[in-house]
PDB file of C-alpha atoms in Angstrom:
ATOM      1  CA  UNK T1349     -33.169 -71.825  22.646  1.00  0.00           C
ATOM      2  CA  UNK T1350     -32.971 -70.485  26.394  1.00  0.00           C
ATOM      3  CA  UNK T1351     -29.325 -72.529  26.587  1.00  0.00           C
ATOM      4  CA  UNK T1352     -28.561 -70.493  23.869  1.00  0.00           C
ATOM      5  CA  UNK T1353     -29.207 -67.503  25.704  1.00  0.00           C
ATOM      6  CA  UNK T1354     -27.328 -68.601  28.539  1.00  0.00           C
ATOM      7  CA  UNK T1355     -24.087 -69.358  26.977  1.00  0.00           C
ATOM      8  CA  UNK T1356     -23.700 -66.114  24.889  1.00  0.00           C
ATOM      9  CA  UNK T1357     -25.057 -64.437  28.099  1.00  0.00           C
ATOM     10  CA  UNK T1358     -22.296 -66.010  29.872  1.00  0.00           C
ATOM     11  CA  UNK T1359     -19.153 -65.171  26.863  1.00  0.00           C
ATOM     12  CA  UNK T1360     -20.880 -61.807  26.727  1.00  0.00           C
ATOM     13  CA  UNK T1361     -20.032 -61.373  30.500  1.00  0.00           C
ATOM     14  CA  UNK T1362     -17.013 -62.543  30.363  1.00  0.00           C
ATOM     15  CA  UNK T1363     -15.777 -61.958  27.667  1.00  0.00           C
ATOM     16  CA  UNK T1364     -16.703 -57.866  26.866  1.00  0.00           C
ATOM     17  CA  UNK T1365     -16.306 -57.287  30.316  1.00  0.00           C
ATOM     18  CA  UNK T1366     -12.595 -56.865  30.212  1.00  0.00           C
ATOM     19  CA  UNK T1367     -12.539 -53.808  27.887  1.00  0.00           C
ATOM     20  CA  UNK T1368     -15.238 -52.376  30.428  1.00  0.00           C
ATOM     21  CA  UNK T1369     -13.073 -53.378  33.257  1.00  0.00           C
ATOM     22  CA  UNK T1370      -9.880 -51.851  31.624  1.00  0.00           C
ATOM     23  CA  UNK T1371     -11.189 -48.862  30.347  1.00  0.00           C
ATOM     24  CA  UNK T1372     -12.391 -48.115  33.976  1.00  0.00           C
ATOM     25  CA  UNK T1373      -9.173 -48.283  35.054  1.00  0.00           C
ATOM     26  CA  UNK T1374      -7.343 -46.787  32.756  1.00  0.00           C
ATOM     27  CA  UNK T1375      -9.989 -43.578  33.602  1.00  0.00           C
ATOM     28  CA  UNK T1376      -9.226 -44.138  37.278  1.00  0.00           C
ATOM     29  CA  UNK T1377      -5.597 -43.821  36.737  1.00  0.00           C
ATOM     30  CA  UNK T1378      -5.702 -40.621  34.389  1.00  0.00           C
ATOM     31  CA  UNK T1379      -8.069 -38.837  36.821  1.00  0.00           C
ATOM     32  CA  UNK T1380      -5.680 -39.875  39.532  1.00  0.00           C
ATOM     33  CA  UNK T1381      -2.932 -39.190  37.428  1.00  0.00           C
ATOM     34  CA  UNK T1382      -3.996 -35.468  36.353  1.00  0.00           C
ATOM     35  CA  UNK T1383      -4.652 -33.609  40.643  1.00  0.00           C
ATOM     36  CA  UNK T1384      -2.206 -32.971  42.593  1.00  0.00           C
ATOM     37  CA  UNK T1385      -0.442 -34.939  44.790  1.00  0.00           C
ATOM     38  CA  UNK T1386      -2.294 -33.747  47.861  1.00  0.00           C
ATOM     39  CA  UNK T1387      -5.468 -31.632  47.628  1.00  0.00           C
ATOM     40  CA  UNK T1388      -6.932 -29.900  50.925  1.00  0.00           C
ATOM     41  CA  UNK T1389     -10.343 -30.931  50.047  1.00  0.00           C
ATOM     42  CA  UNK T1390      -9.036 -34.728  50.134  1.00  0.00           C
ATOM     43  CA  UNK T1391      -9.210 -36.264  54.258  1.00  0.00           C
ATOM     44  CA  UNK T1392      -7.315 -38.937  52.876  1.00  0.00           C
ATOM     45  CA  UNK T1393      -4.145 -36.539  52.059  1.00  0.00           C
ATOM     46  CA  UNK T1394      -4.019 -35.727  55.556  1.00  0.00           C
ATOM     47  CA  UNK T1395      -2.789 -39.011  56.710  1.00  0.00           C
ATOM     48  CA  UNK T1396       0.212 -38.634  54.248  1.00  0.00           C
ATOM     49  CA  UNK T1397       1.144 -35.706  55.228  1.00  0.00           C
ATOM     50  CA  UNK T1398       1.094 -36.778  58.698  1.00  0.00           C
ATOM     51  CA  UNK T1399       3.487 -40.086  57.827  1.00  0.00           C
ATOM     52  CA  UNK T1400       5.775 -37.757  56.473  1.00  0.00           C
ATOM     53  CA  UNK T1401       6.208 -35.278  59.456  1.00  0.00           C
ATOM     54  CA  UNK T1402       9.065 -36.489  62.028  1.00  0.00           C
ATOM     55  CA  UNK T1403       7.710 -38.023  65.199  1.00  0.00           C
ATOM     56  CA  UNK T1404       9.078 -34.192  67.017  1.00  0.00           C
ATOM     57  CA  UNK T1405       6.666 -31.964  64.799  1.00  0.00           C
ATOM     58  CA  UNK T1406       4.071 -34.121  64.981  1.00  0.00           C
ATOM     59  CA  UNK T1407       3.667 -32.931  69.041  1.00  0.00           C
ATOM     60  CA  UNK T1408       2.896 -29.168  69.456  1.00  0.00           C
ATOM     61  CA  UNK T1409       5.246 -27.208  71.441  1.00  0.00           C
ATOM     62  CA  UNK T1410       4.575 -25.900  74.676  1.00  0.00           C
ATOM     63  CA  UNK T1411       3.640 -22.382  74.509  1.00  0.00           C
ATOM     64  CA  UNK T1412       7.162 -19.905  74.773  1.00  0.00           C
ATOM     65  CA  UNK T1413       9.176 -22.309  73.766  1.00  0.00           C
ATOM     66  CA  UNK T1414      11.176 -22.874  69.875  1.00  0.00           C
ATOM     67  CA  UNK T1415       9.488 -25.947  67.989  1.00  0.00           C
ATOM     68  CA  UNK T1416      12.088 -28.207  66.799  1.00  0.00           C
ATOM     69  CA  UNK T1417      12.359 -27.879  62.538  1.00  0.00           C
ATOM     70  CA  UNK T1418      11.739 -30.808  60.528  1.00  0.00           C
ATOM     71  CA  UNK T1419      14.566 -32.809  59.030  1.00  0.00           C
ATOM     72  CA  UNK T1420      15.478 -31.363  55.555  1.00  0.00           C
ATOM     73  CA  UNK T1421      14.202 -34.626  53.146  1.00  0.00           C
ATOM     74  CA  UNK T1422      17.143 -35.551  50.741  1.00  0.00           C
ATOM     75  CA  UNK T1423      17.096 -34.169  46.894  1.00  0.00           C
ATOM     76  CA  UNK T1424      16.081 -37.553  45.175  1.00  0.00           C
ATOM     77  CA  UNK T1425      19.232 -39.175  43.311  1.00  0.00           C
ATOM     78  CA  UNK T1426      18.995 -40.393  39.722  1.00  0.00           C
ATOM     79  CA  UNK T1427      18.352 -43.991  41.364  1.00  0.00           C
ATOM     80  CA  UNK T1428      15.628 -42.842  43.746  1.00  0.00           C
ATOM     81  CA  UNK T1429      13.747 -40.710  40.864  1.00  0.00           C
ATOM     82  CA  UNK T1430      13.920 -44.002  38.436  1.00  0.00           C
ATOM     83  CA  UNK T1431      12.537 -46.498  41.400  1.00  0.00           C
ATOM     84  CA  UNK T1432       9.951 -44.378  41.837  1.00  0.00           C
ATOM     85  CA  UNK T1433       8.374 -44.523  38.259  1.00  0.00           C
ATOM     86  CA  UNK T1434       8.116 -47.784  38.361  1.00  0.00           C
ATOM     87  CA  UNK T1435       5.889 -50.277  40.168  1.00  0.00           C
ATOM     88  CA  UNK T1436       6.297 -51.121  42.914  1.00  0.00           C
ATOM     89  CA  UNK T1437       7.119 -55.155  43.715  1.00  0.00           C
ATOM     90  CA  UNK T1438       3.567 -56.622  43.808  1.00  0.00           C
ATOM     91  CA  UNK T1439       1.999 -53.717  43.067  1.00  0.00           C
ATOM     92  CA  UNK T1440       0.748 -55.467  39.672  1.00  0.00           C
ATOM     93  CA  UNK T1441      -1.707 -57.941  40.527  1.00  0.00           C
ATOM     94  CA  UNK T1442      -0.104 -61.541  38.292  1.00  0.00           C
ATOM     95  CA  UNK T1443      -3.524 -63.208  37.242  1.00  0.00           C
ATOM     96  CA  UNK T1444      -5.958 -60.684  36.798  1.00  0.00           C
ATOM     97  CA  UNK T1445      -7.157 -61.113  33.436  1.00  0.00           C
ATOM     98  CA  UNK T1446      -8.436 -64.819  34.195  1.00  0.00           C
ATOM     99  CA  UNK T1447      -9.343 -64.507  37.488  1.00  0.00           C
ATOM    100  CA  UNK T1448     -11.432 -61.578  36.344  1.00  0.00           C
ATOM    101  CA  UNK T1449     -13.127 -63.803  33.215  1.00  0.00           C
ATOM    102  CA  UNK T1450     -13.924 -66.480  35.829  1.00  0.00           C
ATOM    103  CA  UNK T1451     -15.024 -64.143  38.134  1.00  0.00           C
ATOM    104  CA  UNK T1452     -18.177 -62.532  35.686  1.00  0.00           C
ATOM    105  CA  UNK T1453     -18.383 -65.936  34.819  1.00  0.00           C
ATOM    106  CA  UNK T1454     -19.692 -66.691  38.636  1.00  0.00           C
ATOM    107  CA  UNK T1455     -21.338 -63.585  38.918  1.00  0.00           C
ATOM    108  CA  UNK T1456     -23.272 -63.750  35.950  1.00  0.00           C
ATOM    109  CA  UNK T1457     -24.453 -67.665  36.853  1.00  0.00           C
ATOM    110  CA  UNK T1458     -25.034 -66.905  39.920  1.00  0.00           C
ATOM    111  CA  UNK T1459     -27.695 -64.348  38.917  1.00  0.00           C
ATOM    112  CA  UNK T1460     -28.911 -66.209  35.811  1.00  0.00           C
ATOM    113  CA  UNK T1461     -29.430 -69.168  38.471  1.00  0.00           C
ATOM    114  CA  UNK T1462     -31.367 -66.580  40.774  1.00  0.00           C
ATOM    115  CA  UNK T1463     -28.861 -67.881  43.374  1.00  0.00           C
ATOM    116  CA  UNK T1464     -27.407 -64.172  44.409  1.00  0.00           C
ATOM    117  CA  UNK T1465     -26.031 -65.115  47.883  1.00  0.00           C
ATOM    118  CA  UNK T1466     -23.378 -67.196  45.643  1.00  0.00           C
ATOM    119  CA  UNK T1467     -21.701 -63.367  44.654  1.00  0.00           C
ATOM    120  CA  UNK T1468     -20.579 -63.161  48.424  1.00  0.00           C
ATOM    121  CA  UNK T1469     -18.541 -66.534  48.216  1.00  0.00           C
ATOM    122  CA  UNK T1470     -17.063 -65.019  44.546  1.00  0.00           C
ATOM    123  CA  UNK T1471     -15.726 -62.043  46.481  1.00  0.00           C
ATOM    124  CA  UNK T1472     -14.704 -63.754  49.434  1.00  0.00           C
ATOM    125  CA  UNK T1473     -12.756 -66.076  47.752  1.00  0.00           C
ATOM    126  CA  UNK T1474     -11.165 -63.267  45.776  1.00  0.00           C
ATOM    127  CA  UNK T1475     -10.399 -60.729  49.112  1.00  0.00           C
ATOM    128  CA  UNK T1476      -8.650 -64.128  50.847  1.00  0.00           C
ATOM    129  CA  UNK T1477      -6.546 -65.168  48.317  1.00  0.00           C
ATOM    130  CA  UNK T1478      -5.205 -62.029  47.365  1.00  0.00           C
ATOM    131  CA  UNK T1479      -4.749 -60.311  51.023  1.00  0.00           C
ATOM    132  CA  UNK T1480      -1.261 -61.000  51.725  1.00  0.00           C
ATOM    133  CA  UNK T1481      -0.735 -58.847  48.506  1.00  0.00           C
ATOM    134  CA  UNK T1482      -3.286 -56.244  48.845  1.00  0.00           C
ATOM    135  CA  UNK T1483      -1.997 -55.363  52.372  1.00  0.00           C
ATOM    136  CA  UNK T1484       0.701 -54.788  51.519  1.00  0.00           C
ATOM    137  CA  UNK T1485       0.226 -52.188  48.238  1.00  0.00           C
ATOM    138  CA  UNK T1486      -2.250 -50.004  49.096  1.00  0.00           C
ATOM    139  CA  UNK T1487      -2.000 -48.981  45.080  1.00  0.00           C
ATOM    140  CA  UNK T1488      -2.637 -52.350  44.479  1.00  0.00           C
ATOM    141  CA  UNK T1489      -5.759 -52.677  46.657  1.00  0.00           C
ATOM    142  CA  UNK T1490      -7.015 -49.692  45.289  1.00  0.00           C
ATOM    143  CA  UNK T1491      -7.073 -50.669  41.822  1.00  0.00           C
ATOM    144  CA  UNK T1492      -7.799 -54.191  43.027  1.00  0.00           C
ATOM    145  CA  UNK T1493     -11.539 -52.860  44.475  1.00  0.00           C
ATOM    146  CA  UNK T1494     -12.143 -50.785  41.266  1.00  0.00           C
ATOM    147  CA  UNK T1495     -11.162 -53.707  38.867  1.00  0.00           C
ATOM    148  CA  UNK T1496     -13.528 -56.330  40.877  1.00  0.00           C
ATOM    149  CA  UNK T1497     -16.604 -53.630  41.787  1.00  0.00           C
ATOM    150  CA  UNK T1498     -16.477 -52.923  37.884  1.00  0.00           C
ATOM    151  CA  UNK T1499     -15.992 -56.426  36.796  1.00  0.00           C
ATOM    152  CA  UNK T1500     -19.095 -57.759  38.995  1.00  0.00           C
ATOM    153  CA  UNK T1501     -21.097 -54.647  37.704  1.00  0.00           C
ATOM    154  CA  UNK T1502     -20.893 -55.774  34.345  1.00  0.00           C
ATOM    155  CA  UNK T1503     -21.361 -59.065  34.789  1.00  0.00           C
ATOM    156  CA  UNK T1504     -24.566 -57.932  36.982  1.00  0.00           C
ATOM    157  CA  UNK T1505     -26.100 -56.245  34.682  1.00  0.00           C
ATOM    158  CA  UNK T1506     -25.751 -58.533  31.312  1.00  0.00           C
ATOM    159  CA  UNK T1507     -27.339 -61.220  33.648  1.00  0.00           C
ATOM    160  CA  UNK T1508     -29.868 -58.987  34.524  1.00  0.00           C
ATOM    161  CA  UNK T1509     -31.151 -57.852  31.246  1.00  0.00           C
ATOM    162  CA  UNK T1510     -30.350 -61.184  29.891  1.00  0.00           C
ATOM    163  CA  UNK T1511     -32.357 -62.529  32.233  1.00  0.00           C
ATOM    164  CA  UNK T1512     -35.475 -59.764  32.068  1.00  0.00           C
ATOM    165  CA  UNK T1513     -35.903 -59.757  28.084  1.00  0.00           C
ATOM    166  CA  UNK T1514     -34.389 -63.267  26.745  1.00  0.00           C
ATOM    167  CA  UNK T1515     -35.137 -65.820  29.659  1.00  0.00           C
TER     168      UNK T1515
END
């Protein structure tokens, strides 16, 4: 009976945790989606506003003298506005759905086996082999963190309670 328990703790980890893991998401990118661009209570805002001032207003002045204006930024053209509604190249992660299903599959073993130290080798292996994308898309990384902390969450917790009431 406990192997039982073990597989359908295992499919229910894996399996139901990709509507979790996607509604998440989806949440992350509508509450994203709905502020505007850059908020002054954000510190994070800061640093894009900084990449966007020239490298001349981003000195101060001496005192008496005229500060240099900024360069007037260019009215986007019907090509510029369309690029930028869509994804960027790598920003969508190829492979996501099954890596994600094998990774609550480790997570969720790993805790049914009481063998926790195995979840660090599950994210390492995930962080290294996709870094060369996630560097560069920092989109990409973001939703890359949320997907995987949500992900392991769920599969956490079925393998917890699995394991406290049915093992």
């Amino acid at each position: 009976m406990g192997f039982l328990w073990i597989v359908l703790t295992l499919l229910a980890a894996a399996v139901l945790g990709w509507p979790v893991t996607s509604g998440v998401l989806r949440l992350a990118r509508a509450v994203e989606n709905s502020g505007p661009p850059f908020s002054d209570s954000d510190p994070a805002a800061d640093q894009d506003r900084d990449a966007e001032l020239p490298a001349a207003a981003a000195v101060p002045a001496p005192a008496g003298s005229a500060a240099p204006s900024p360069a007037p930024r260019p009215a986007p053209t019907p090509a510029t506005a369309d690029r930028s509604s869509r994804p960027a190249p790598g920003s969508v992660l190829r492979g996501g759905l099954v890596i994600g299903v094998l990774e609550r599959l480790a997570v969720a073993a790993s805790v049914l086996a009481a063998e926790p130290v195995a979840i660090a080798y599950v994210v390492a292996i995930k962080g290294l082999g996709r870094y060369a994308e996630l560097k560069d898309t920092p989109a990409a990384a973001e939703r890359f963190i949320i997907g995987t902390l949500t992900s392991m969450l769920w599969a956490v917790a079925v393998a917890a309670a699995a394991r406290a009431f049915l093992l």
